[in-house]
CSV table of C-alpha atoms and ligand atoms in Angstrom, one decimal:
chain,number,residue,atom,x,y,z
A,20,MET,CA,27.8,-28.8,3.0
A,21,SER,CA,26.8,-28.7,-0.6
A,22,THR,CA,27.3,-25.6,-2.7
A,23,PHE,CA,24.1,-25.9,-4.6
A,24,ALA,CA,21.7,-23.0,-5.2
A,25,ALA,CA,18.1,-23.4,-6.3
A,26,ARG,CA,17.5,-21.8,-9.6
A,27,ILE,CA,14.0,-21.3,-11.2
A,28,ILE,CA,14.2,-23.0,-14.6
A,29,GLY,CA,10.5,-22.7,-15.5
A,30,SER,CA,7.2,-21.1,-14.5
A,31,GLY,CA,3.6,-21.5,-15.4
A,32,SER,CA,0.1,-20.3,-14.3
A,33,TYR,CA,-3.5,-21.0,-14.8
A,34,LEU,CA,-6.7,-19.0,-14.4
A,35,PRO,CA,-10.2,-20.5,-14.6
A,36,GLN,CA,-12.2,-19.2,-17.6
A,37,ARG,CA,-15.1,-17.7,-15.6
A,38,ILE,CA,-14.7,-14.0,-14.9
A,39,LEU,CA,-16.6,-12.5,-12.0
A,40,SER,CA,-16.7,-8.7,-12.3
A,41,ASN,CA,-17.3,-6.1,-9.6
A,42,ALA,CA,-20.5,-5.1,-11.5
A,43,GLU,CA,-21.9,-8.6,-11.2
A,44,LEU,CA,-21.1,-8.6,-7.4
A,45,ALA,CA,-22.8,-5.2,-7.1
A,46,SER,CA,-25.9,-6.6,-8.7
A,47,ARG,CA,-26.2,-9.2,-5.9
A,48,LEU,CA,-24.8,-7.4,-2.9
A,49,ASP,CA,-24.8,-4.1,-1.1
A,50,THR,CA,-21.6,-2.9,-2.7
A,51,THR,CA,-20.3,-0.9,-5.7
A,52,ASP,CA,-17.6,-1.3,-8.4
A,53,GLU,CA,-16.3,2.0,-7.2
A,54,TRP,CA,-16.0,0.9,-3.5
A,55,ILE,CA,-14.2,-2.3,-4.4
A,56,ARG,CA,-11.8,-0.7,-6.8
A,57,THR,CA,-10.9,2.2,-4.5
A,58,ARG,CA,-10.5,0.1,-1.4
A,59,THR,CA,-8.8,-2.9,-2.9
A,60,GLY,CA,-7.7,-2.2,-6.5
A,61,ILE,CA,-9.7,-5.3,-7.7
A,62,SER,CA,-11.9,-5.1,-10.8
A,63,GLU,CA,-12.5,-8.8,-11.4
A,64,ARG,CA,-11.5,-12.3,-10.3
A,65,ARG,CA,-11.7,-15.8,-11.7
A,66,ILE,CA,-14.0,-18.6,-10.4
A,67,ALA,CA,-13.3,-22.3,-10.9
A,68,ALA,CA,-15.9,-24.3,-12.8
A,69,GLU,CA,-18.0,-26.7,-10.8
A,70,GLN,CA,-16.0,-29.8,-11.6
A,71,GLU,CA,-12.6,-28.0,-11.5
A,72,PHE,CA,-10.6,-28.6,-8.4
A,73,THR,CA,-7.4,-27.1,-6.9
A,74,SER,CA,-5.4,-30.1,-8.2
A,75,ASP,CA,-6.7,-29.4,-11.8
A,76,LEU,CA,-5.7,-25.7,-11.6
A,77,ALA,CA,-2.3,-26.8,-10.1
A,78,CYS,CA,-1.7,-29.3,-13.0
A,79,HIS,CA,-2.4,-26.7,-15.7
A,80,ALA,CA,0.1,-24.4,-14.1
A,81,ALA,CA,2.6,-27.2,-13.6
A,82,GLN,CA,2.4,-28.4,-17.2
A,83,GLN,CA,3.3,-24.9,-18.4
A,84,ALA,CA,6.2,-24.7,-16.0
A,85,LEU,CA,7.5,-28.2,-17.2
A,86,GLN,CA,7.1,-27.1,-20.8
A,87,MET,CA,9.1,-23.9,-20.2
A,88,ALA,CA,11.8,-25.8,-18.4
A,89,GLY,CA,11.8,-28.4,-21.2
A,90,ILE,CA,11.6,-31.4,-18.8
A,91,SER,CA,9.4,-34.3,-18.1
A,92,ALA,CA,7.4,-34.7,-14.9
A,93,ASN,CA,9.2,-38.0,-14.3
A,94,THR,CA,12.5,-36.1,-13.8
A,95,LEU,CA,11.2,-34.3,-10.7
A,96,ASP,CA,12.5,-35.3,-7.3
A,97,MET,CA,9.6,-33.7,-5.3
A,98,ILE,CA,6.2,-32.0,-5.6
A,99,LEU,CA,5.1,-29.4,-3.2
A,100,VAL,CA,1.6,-27.8,-3.3
A,101,ALA,CA,0.9,-24.7,-1.2
A,102,THR,CA,-2.8,-24.5,-0.7
A,103,THR,CA,-5.4,-23.6,1.9
A,104,THR,CA,-8.2,-25.1,-0.2
A,105,PRO,CA,-7.1,-28.7,-0.9
A,106,ASP,CA,-9.3,-31.0,-3.0
A,107,LEU,CA,-9.9,-33.3,0.0
A,108,VAL,CA,-8.7,-33.5,3.6
A,109,ASN,CA,-6.6,-36.4,2.3
A,110,PRO,CA,-4.8,-37.5,0.3
A,111,ALA,CA,-2.8,-34.4,-0.1
A,112,THR,CA,-3.5,-32.3,-3.3
A,113,ALA,CA,0.2,-32.7,-4.2
A,114,VAL,CA,-0.2,-36.5,-4.4
A,115,ARG,CA,-3.2,-36.1,-6.7
A,116,VAL,CA,-1.1,-33.6,-8.8
A,117,GLN,CA,1.6,-36.3,-9.0
A,118,ARG,CA,-0.9,-38.8,-10.4
A,119,LYS,CA,-2.5,-36.3,-12.8
A,120,LEU,CA,0.9,-35.3,-14.1
A,121,GLY,CA,1.9,-38.9,-14.6
A,122,ALA,CA,5.0,-38.4,-12.4
A,123,LEU,CA,4.7,-42.0,-11.0
A,124,GLN,CA,7.9,-43.7,-12.2
A,125,ARG,CA,10.1,-43.0,-9.2
A,126,GLN,CA,7.6,-42.7,-6.3
A,127,ILE,CA,8.9,-39.2,-5.4
A,128,PRO,CA,7.7,-37.4,-2.3
A,129,ALA,CA,4.7,-35.1,-2.7
A,130,PHE,CA,3.0,-33.1,0.0
A,131,ASP,CA,0.9,-30.0,0.8
A,132,LEU,CA,2.0,-27.0,2.8
A,133,GLN,CA,-0.5,-24.8,4.5
A,134,ALA,CA,0.5,-21.2,5.3
A,135,VAL,CA,-2.5,-19.5,3.7
A,136,CYS,CA,-1.5,-16.5,1.6
A,137,ALA,CA,2.2,-16.9,2.5
A,138,GLY,CA,2.0,-20.6,1.4
A,139,PHE,CA,4.0,-20.3,-1.8
A,140,ILE,CA,6.9,-18.4,-0.1
A,141,TYR,CA,6.9,-21.1,2.6
A,142,ALA,CA,7.0,-23.8,0.0
A,143,LEU,CA,9.7,-22.1,-1.9
A,144,ALA,CA,11.8,-21.9,1.3
A,145,VAL,CA,11.3,-25.6,2.0
A,146,ALA,CA,12.2,-26.6,-1.6
A,147,ASP,CA,15.2,-24.2,-1.5
A,148,ASN,CA,16.5,-26.0,1.6
A,149,PHE,CA,16.1,-29.5,0.1
A,150,ILE,CA,18.1,-28.3,-2.9
A,151,ARG,CA,20.8,-26.5,-0.9
A,152,SER,CA,21.3,-29.5,1.3
A,153,GLY,CA,21.8,-31.7,-1.8
A,154,SER,CA,18.7,-33.9,-0.9
A,155,ALA,CA,16.9,-33.0,-4.1
A,156,ARG,CA,17.9,-31.7,-7.5
A,157,ARG,CA,14.6,-30.7,-9.1
A,158,ILE,CA,11.4,-29.7,-7.3
A,159,LEU,CA,8.0,-28.6,-8.6
A,160,VAL,CA,6.5,-25.9,-6.3
A,161,ILE,CA,2.9,-24.9,-6.9
A,162,GLY,CA,0.6,-22.4,-5.2
A,163,ALA,CA,-3.0,-23.3,-6.1
A,164,GLU,CA,-6.4,-22.2,-4.7
A,165,THR,CA,-10.1,-22.4,-5.1
A,166,MET,CA,-10.8,-19.7,-2.6
A,167,SER,CA,-14.3,-19.2,-4.0
A,168,ARG,CA,-15.2,-22.5,-2.2
A,169,ALA,CA,-14.2,-21.1,1.2
A,170,ILE,CA,-16.1,-17.8,0.8
A,171,ASP,CA,-19.5,-16.8,2.2
A,172,TRP,CA,-21.0,-15.2,-0.9
A,173,GLN,CA,-23.4,-13.2,1.3
A,174,ASP,CA,-20.5,-11.5,3.2
A,175,ARG,CA,-19.6,-8.4,1.3
A,176,THR,CA,-16.6,-7.8,3.5
A,177,THR,CA,-14.8,-10.9,2.2
A,178,CYS,CA,-16.4,-12.2,-1.0
A,179,ILE,CA,-15.3,-9.2,-3.1
A,180,LEU,CA,-11.6,-10.0,-2.3
A,181,PHE,CA,-10.9,-13.5,-3.4
A,182,GLY,CA,-10.4,-15.4,-6.6
A,183,ASP,CA,-9.2,-18.8,-7.9
A,184,GLY,CA,-6.0,-19.7,-9.8
A,185,ALA,CA,-2.6,-21.5,-9.7
A,186,GLY,CA,1.0,-20.7,-10.4
A,187,ALA,CA,4.0,-23.0,-10.4
A,188,VAL,CA,7.8,-22.9,-10.7
A,189,ILE,CA,10.5,-25.6,-11.1
A,190,LEU,CA,13.6,-25.2,-9.0
A,191,GLN,CA,16.8,-26.9,-10.1
A,192,ALA,CA,20.1,-27.3,-8.3
A,193,ASP,CA,22.8,-25.0,-9.8
A,194,GLN,CA,26.4,-24.6,-9.0
A,195,GLN,CA,26.8,-21.1,-10.5
A,196,PRO,CA,27.3,-18.7,-7.6
A,197,GLY,CA,24.9,-15.8,-7.0
A,198,VAL,CA,21.9,-17.2,-9.1
A,199,GLY,CA,18.5,-18.4,-8.1
A,200,ILE,CA,17.1,-18.1,-4.6
A,201,LEU,CA,19.5,-16.0,-2.6
A,202,SER,CA,17.6,-16.1,0.7
A,203,THR,CA,14.2,-16.8,2.2
A,204,HIS,CA,12.7,-15.4,5.4
A,205,LEU,CA,9.7,-16.9,7.1
A,206,HIS,CA,7.6,-15.7,10.1
A,207,ALA,CA,4.5,-16.6,12.0
A,208,ASP,CA,2.6,-15.1,14.9
A,209,GLY,CA,-0.3,-17.3,16.2
A,210,GLN,CA,-1.9,-14.6,18.4
A,211,TYR,CA,-4.0,-13.0,15.7
A,212,GLU,CA,-6.2,-15.9,14.7
A,213,ASP,CA,-9.4,-14.1,15.6
A,214,LEU,CA,-8.6,-11.5,12.9
A,215,LEU,CA,-8.5,-13.9,10.0
A,216,ARG,CA,-9.5,-17.5,9.9
A,217,THR,CA,-11.7,-20.1,8.2
A,218,GLU,CA,-14.0,-21.6,10.7
A,219,GLY,CA,-14.6,-24.9,8.9
A,220,GLY,CA,-12.5,-27.9,9.9
A,221,ILE,CA,-12.6,-31.6,10.6
A,222,SER,CA,-11.4,-31.3,14.2
A,223,HIS,CA,-13.6,-28.4,14.9
A,224,GLY,CA,-16.5,-30.5,13.7
A,225,MET,CA,-17.7,-27.5,11.7
A,226,LEU,CA,-17.7,-27.9,8.0
A,227,LEU,CA,-18.9,-25.6,5.3
A,228,ASN,CA,-22.6,-25.0,5.5
A,229,PRO,CA,-23.9,-22.5,3.0
A,230,LEU,CA,-27.3,-22.5,4.5
A,231,SER,CA,-26.3,-21.5,8.0
A,232,GLY,CA,-23.3,-19.5,6.9
A,233,GLN,CA,-21.0,-21.6,9.1
A,234,GLY,CA,-17.5,-22.6,8.3
A,235,PHE,CA,-16.4,-19.8,6.0
A,236,LEU,CA,-13.5,-17.5,5.9
A,237,ARG,CA,-13.9,-14.5,8.2
A,238,MET,CA,-11.7,-11.5,8.4
A,239,ARG,CA,-11.5,-8.2,10.3
A,240,GLY,CA,-10.0,-6.6,7.3
A,241,ASN,CA,-9.1,-3.3,8.7
A,242,GLU,CA,-7.0,-4.8,11.5
A,243,VAL,CA,-5.4,-7.3,9.2
A,244,PHE,CA,-4.5,-4.5,6.9
A,245,LYS,CA,-2.5,-2.7,9.6
A,246,GLN,CA,-0.6,-5.8,10.6
A,247,ALA,CA,0.1,-6.7,7.0
A,248,VAL,CA,1.7,-3.3,6.2
A,249,LYS,CA,3.8,-3.4,9.3
A,250,ALA,CA,5.0,-7.0,8.9
A,251,LEU,CA,5.8,-6.5,5.2
A,252,GLU,CA,7.8,-3.3,5.8
A,253,GLU,CA,9.9,-5.2,8.4
A,254,ILE,CA,10.5,-8.2,6.2
A,255,VAL,CA,11.7,-6.2,3.2
A,256,ASP,CA,14.2,-4.5,5.4
A,257,GLN,CA,15.3,-7.8,6.9
A,258,THR,CA,15.7,-9.4,3.4
A,259,LEU,CA,17.8,-6.5,2.1
A,260,GLU,CA,20.0,-6.5,5.3
A,261,ALA,CA,20.6,-10.2,5.2
A,262,ASN,CA,21.9,-9.9,1.7
A,263,GLY,CA,23.9,-6.6,2.2
A,264,LEU,CA,21.8,-5.0,-0.5
A,265,ASP,CA,20.4,-1.5,-1.0
A,266,LYS,CA,16.8,-1.1,-1.9
A,267,ALA,CA,17.8,0.6,-5.2
A,268,GLN,CA,19.2,-2.8,-6.4
A,269,ILE,CA,15.8,-4.5,-6.6
A,270,ASP,CA,14.5,-4.7,-10.1
A,271,TRP,CA,11.1,-6.1,-9.4
A,272,LEU,CA,8.8,-6.4,-6.5
A,273,VAL,CA,6.5,-9.5,-6.9
A,274,PRO,CA,4.1,-9.1,-4.0
A,275,HIS,CA,1.2,-11.1,-2.7
A,276,GLN,CA,-1.9,-9.5,-4.3
A,277,ALA,CA,-4.3,-8.9,-1.5
A,278,ASN,CA,-4.9,-5.1,-1.8
A,279,ILE,CA,-3.3,-2.5,-4.0
A,280,ARG,CA,-2.9,-0.2,-1.0
A,281,ILE,CA,-0.8,-2.7,0.9
A,282,ILE,CA,1.3,-3.2,-2.2
A,283,GLN,CA,1.8,0.5,-2.6
A,284,SER,CA,3.0,0.9,0.9
A,285,THR,CA,5.6,-1.9,0.5
A,286,ALA,CA,6.7,-0.3,-2.8
A,287,LYS,CA,7.0,3.1,-1.0
A,288,ARG,CA,9.2,1.5,1.7
A,289,LEU,CA,11.5,0.2,-1.0
A,290,GLY,CA,11.5,3.6,-2.8
A,291,MET,CA,10.1,1.8,-5.9
A,292,THR,CA,7.8,3.4,-8.5
A,293,MET,CA,4.8,1.2,-9.3
A,294,ASP,CA,6.1,0.4,-12.8
A,295,ARG,CA,8.6,-1.9,-11.1
A,296,VAL,CA,5.9,-3.7,-9.2
A,297,VAL,CA,4.2,-6.7,-10.8
A,298,LEU,CA,0.5,-6.2,-10.3
A,299,THR,CA,-2.3,-8.7,-11.0
A,300,VAL,CA,-4.7,-7.8,-8.2
A,301,ASP,CA,-6.9,-5.8,-10.5
A,302,ARG,CA,-7.7,-8.9,-12.6
A,303,HIS,CA,-7.1,-11.8,-10.2
A,304,GLY,CA,-8.2,-10.5,-6.8
A,305,ASN,CA,-6.6,-12.3,-3.9
A,306,THR,CA,-5.7,-15.9,-5.0
A,307,SER,CA,-4.0,-16.6,-1.6
A,308,ALA,CA,-1.0,-19.0,-2.1
A,309,ALA,CA,-1.4,-18.8,-5.9
A,310,SER,CA,-1.0,-15.0,-6.2
A,311,VAL,CA,2.8,-14.7,-6.1
A,312,PRO,CA,3.6,-17.4,-8.7
A,313,LEU,CA,0.7,-16.1,-10.9
A,314,ALA,CA,2.3,-12.6,-10.9
A,315,LEU,CA,5.8,-14.0,-11.3
A,316,ASP,CA,4.8,-16.1,-14.4
A,317,GLU,CA,3.0,-13.2,-16.0
A,318,ALA,CA,6.0,-10.9,-15.8
A,319,VAL,CA,8.3,-13.7,-17.0
A,320,ARG,CA,6.2,-14.5,-20.0
A,321,ASP,CA,5.6,-10.9,-21.0
A,322,GLY,CA,9.4,-10.3,-20.9
A,323,ARG,CA,9.5,-7.8,-18.0
A,324,ILE,CA,11.7,-10.1,-15.9
A,325,GLN,CA,15.0,-10.8,-17.6
A,326,PRO,CA,18.1,-12.9,-16.7
A,327,GLY,CA,20.1,-11.2,-14.1
A,328,HIS,CA,17.2,-9.2,-12.6
A,329,LEU,CA,16.9,-9.1,-8.8
A,330,LEU,CA,13.4,-10.0,-7.6
A,331,LEU,CA,11.8,-9.5,-4.2
A,332,LEU,CA,8.9,-11.9,-3.5
A,333,GLU,CA,6.8,-11.3,-0.4
A,334,ALA,CA,3.4,-12.4,1.1
A,335,PHE,CA,1.3,-12.1,4.2
A,336,GLY,CA,-1.7,-14.1,5.3
A,337,GLY,CA,-3.8,-15.9,7.8
A,338,GLY,CA,-2.0,-17.2,10.9
A,339,PHE,CA,-0.6,-14.7,10.7
A,340,THR,CA,2.2,-16.1,8.5
A,341,TRP,CA,4.4,-14.0,6.3
A,342,GLY,CA,7.6,-14.4,4.3
A,343,SER,CA,9.9,-13.2,1.5
A,344,ALA,CA,12.3,-14.6,-1.0
A,345,LEU,CA,15.1,-12.8,-2.8
A,346,VAL,CA,15.7,-14.2,-6.3
A,347,ARG,CA,18.4,-13.5,-8.9
A,348,TRP,CA,16.7,-14.5,-12.2
B,405,LIG,N1,-18.9,-2.7,-0.2
B,405,LIG,C1,-19.3,-1.5,0.4
B,405,LIG,N2,-19.0,-1.3,1.7
B,405,LIG,C2,-18.3,-2.2,2.4
B,405,LIG,C3,-17.8,-3.4,1.8
B,405,LIG,C4,-18.2,-3.6,0.4
B,405,LIG,N3,-17.8,-4.7,-0.2
B,405,LIG,N4,-17.2,-4.1,2.7
B,405,LIG,C5,-17.1,-3.4,3.8
B,405,LIG,N5,-17.8,-2.2,3.6
B,405,LIG,C6,-18.0,-1.1,4.6
B,405,LIG,C7,-17.9,-1.5,6.0
B,405,LIG,O1,-19.1,-2.1,6.5
B,405,LIG,C8,-17.5,-0.2,6.7
B,405,LIG,O2,-18.7,0.5,6.9
B,405,LIG,P1,-18.9,1.4,8.2
B,405,LIG,O3,-17.8,2.5,8.1
B,405,LIG,O4,-20.3,1.9,8.0
B,405,LIG,O5,-18.7,0.5,9.3
B,405,LIG,C9,-16.7,0.5,5.6
B,405,LIG,O6,-17.0,-0.1,4.4
B,405,LIG,C10,-15.2,0.5,5.8
B,405,LIG,O7,-14.8,-0.8,6.1
B,405,LIG,P2,-13.3,-1.2,6.4
B,405,LIG,O8,-13.2,-2.7,6.8
B,405,LIG,O9,-12.7,-0.2,7.4
B,405,LIG,O10,-12.7,-0.9,5.0
B,405,LIG,P3,-11.1,-1.0,4.6
B,405,LIG,O11,-10.8,0.3,4.0
B,405,LIG,O12,-10.2,-1.5,5.7
B,405,LIG,O13,-11.1,-2.1,3.4
B,405,LIG,C11,-10.5,-4.4,3.1
B,405,LIG,C12,-11.5,-3.4,3.7
B,405,LIG,C13,-10.4,-4.2,1.6
B,405,LIG,C14,-10.9,-5.8,3.5
B,405,LIG,C15,-9.0,-4.0,3.7
B,405,LIG,O14,-9.1,-3.9,5.1
B,405,LIG,C16,-8.0,-5.1,3.4
B,405,LIG,O15,-7.6,-5.3,2.2
B,405,LIG,N6,-7.5,-5.8,4.4
B,405,LIG,C17,-6.4,-6.7,4.3
B,405,LIG,C18,-6.7,-8.0,3.6
B,405,LIG,C19,-5.5,-8.9,3.7
B,405,LIG,O16,-4.4,-8.5,3.3
B,405,LIG,N7,-5.6,-10.1,4.1
B,405,LIG,C20,-4.5,-11.0,4.3
B,405,LIG,C21,-4.4,-12.0,3.2
B,405,LIG,S1,-5.9,-13.0,3.0
B,405,LIG,C22,-5.6,-14.5,3.7
B,405,LIG,O17,-4.6,-14.8,4.2
B,405,LIG,C23,-6.6,-15.6,3.5
């Protein structure tokens, strides 16, 4: 068994230019800025331009991460893209990212991973295991979404929640003990599909149809909310226990950004004040698999996250799927 740990040596993120404010949504729908802010914590979100695809967002974030790490894309051993909104059904978005980054010299593996909002944590866990086993030394992990394309813009219960964006990290094998990803924890429970799903799909024979309103993301938000709070409370306890740590030792909570109230309840469970929680939900909305790496990159670049800090990353999403990662920066 190898003794490698996966250390994050670079991060990056990208948001499309177009800002969609609550006020603009309220001008089109039966909603208000006040309702959206009070119930979700969201003030605005970003929307990808017409010719901007998930792979484009992913590439911008990846280029920043490569730059921070000071490495070339051709030194990567693998590219993983977590997304629920791929450019095409096939080829995988990760393969398009490989081409757009020019990482073509060594024919490295590139594939997508679909675990909805928990996708980045799932991808991080997969990459961590490739590195721990000694099968790969350097992996690019991206969470990228164009959720705006899966949304029914007439449905006020969902369209106010989501936004577009991408975040990326580069993991590298490291032999120093106690650094990088300390543990990952993944779960799924397939019995809740009716509470949250996107009805469009090739096999279902039902693709997006804006005219009929078919094929879009549908959610029974209230019920999802309760399950999310419960699952996240359990997984933070599980993560601390697996590492023999006390909650007071966590420096930063980097949560999935679905709803400020869900984040507050996880922080409360950890006994953390909100100034130790990385928050982007107000400006990004829910960017699904992109939300955790977007938040992580923001706090790395503004200097909040420092070497030696202990970070708890967590996410919950459709499936249901959920997961966490404990990281020593
Ligand atoms: N503006 C005004 N009123 C609204 C809006 C809106 N945009 N949307 C719903 N309402 C109304 C409802 O119709 C309802 O009215 P009624 O009482 O007359 O029936 C009332 O507001 C309350 O609705 P609830 O659904 O109970 O509101 P809630 O406080 O639960 O907030 C929300 C809804 C924000 C969706 C919340 O439930 C939530 O965040 N859920 C979790 C989302 C999540 O974490 N998803 C997982 C990740 S996403 C993924 O994986 C793709």
